[in-house]
Amino acid sequence: QVQLVESGGGLVQAGGSLRLSCAASERTFRPYVMGWFRQAPGKEREFLAAIRWSSGSTYYADSVEGRFTISRDTAKNAADLQMNSLKPEDTAVYYCAAQAGFSISYSSLGAYDYWGQGTQVTVSS
């Protein structure tokens, strides 16, 4: 069973930056896509960004494009999310997820096979 372990969450002031990291426990695991989502209190989990493992192609939600950057480290089997110009409305639990095989969707929750436990990001005003 593949486990995804997130790190890097915390408290930051508005305008600041944080970098989240997600590593897969199985070194032989090669995801088709890895993505990042978030869930704020009382809201549904929403797609933020995804990266296709083989090509490095990236995809972003409109709400974060230009502020967030997803990247991958194939040697470490990890995907990072660099978050800049953070706003109080970015406060949420952030989750990474991985697709084990081909899927036509990179933004749907149901397209992902594995999920991390989540890491809290709090942006103060």
Short mmCIF file of C-alpha atoms in Angstrom, two decimals, residues 70-113:
data_model
loop_
_atom_site.label_atom_id
_atom_site.label_comp_id
_atom_site.label_asym_id
_atom_site.label_seq_id
_atom_site.Cartn_x
_atom_site.Cartn_y
_atom_site.Cartn_z
CA ILE A 70 3.91 22.41 -8.41
CA SER A 71 7.12 20.51 -9.10
CA ARG A 72 8.40 16.98 -8.84
CA ASP A 73 11.60 15.31 -7.77
CA THR A 74 11.68 11.93 -9.46
CA ALA A 75 14.74 10.81 -7.50
CA LYS A 76 12.96 11.42 -4.19
CA ASN A 77 9.57 10.35 -5.51
CA ALA A 78 8.17 13.60 -4.19
CA ALA A 79 6.01 16.45 -5.37
CA ASP A 80 6.26 19.94 -3.90
CA LEU A 81 3.86 22.86 -3.86
CA GLN A 82 5.47 26.28 -3.60
CA MET A 83 2.91 28.80 -2.39
CA ASN A 84 3.61 32.52 -2.71
CA SER A 85 1.60 35.65 -1.98
CA LEU A 86 -0.55 33.75 0.46
CA LYS A 87 -3.91 35.16 1.48
CA PRO A 88 -6.10 34.48 4.52
CA GLU A 89 -8.54 32.68 2.22
CA ASP A 90 -5.78 30.14 1.48
CA THR A 91 -6.19 28.83 5.03
CA ALA A 92 -7.12 25.16 4.78
CA VAL A 93 -5.91 21.60 5.20
CA TYR A 94 -3.77 20.75 2.18
CA TYR A 95 -3.69 17.23 0.76
CA CYS A 96 -1.51 15.58 -1.81
CA ALA A 97 -2.80 12.74 -3.92
CA ALA A 98 -1.53 10.34 -6.55
CA GLN A 99 -2.99 8.53 -9.52
CA ALA A 100 -1.63 5.02 -9.95
CA GLY A 101 -2.54 4.80 -13.62
CA PHE A 102 -3.99 6.67 -16.55
CA SER A 103 -6.99 8.91 -15.95
CA ILE A 104 -8.62 11.47 -18.20
CA SER A 105 -9.00 13.82 -15.25
CA TYR A 106 -6.39 15.51 -13.12
CA SER A 107 -8.78 17.67 -11.11
CA SER A 108 -11.42 15.23 -9.92
CA LEU A 109 -11.09 13.75 -6.45
CA GLY A 110 -12.29 10.39 -7.70
CA ALA A 111 -9.44 10.18 -10.22
CA TYR A 112 -6.89 9.76 -7.42
CA ASP A 113 -6.00 6.45 -5.82
#
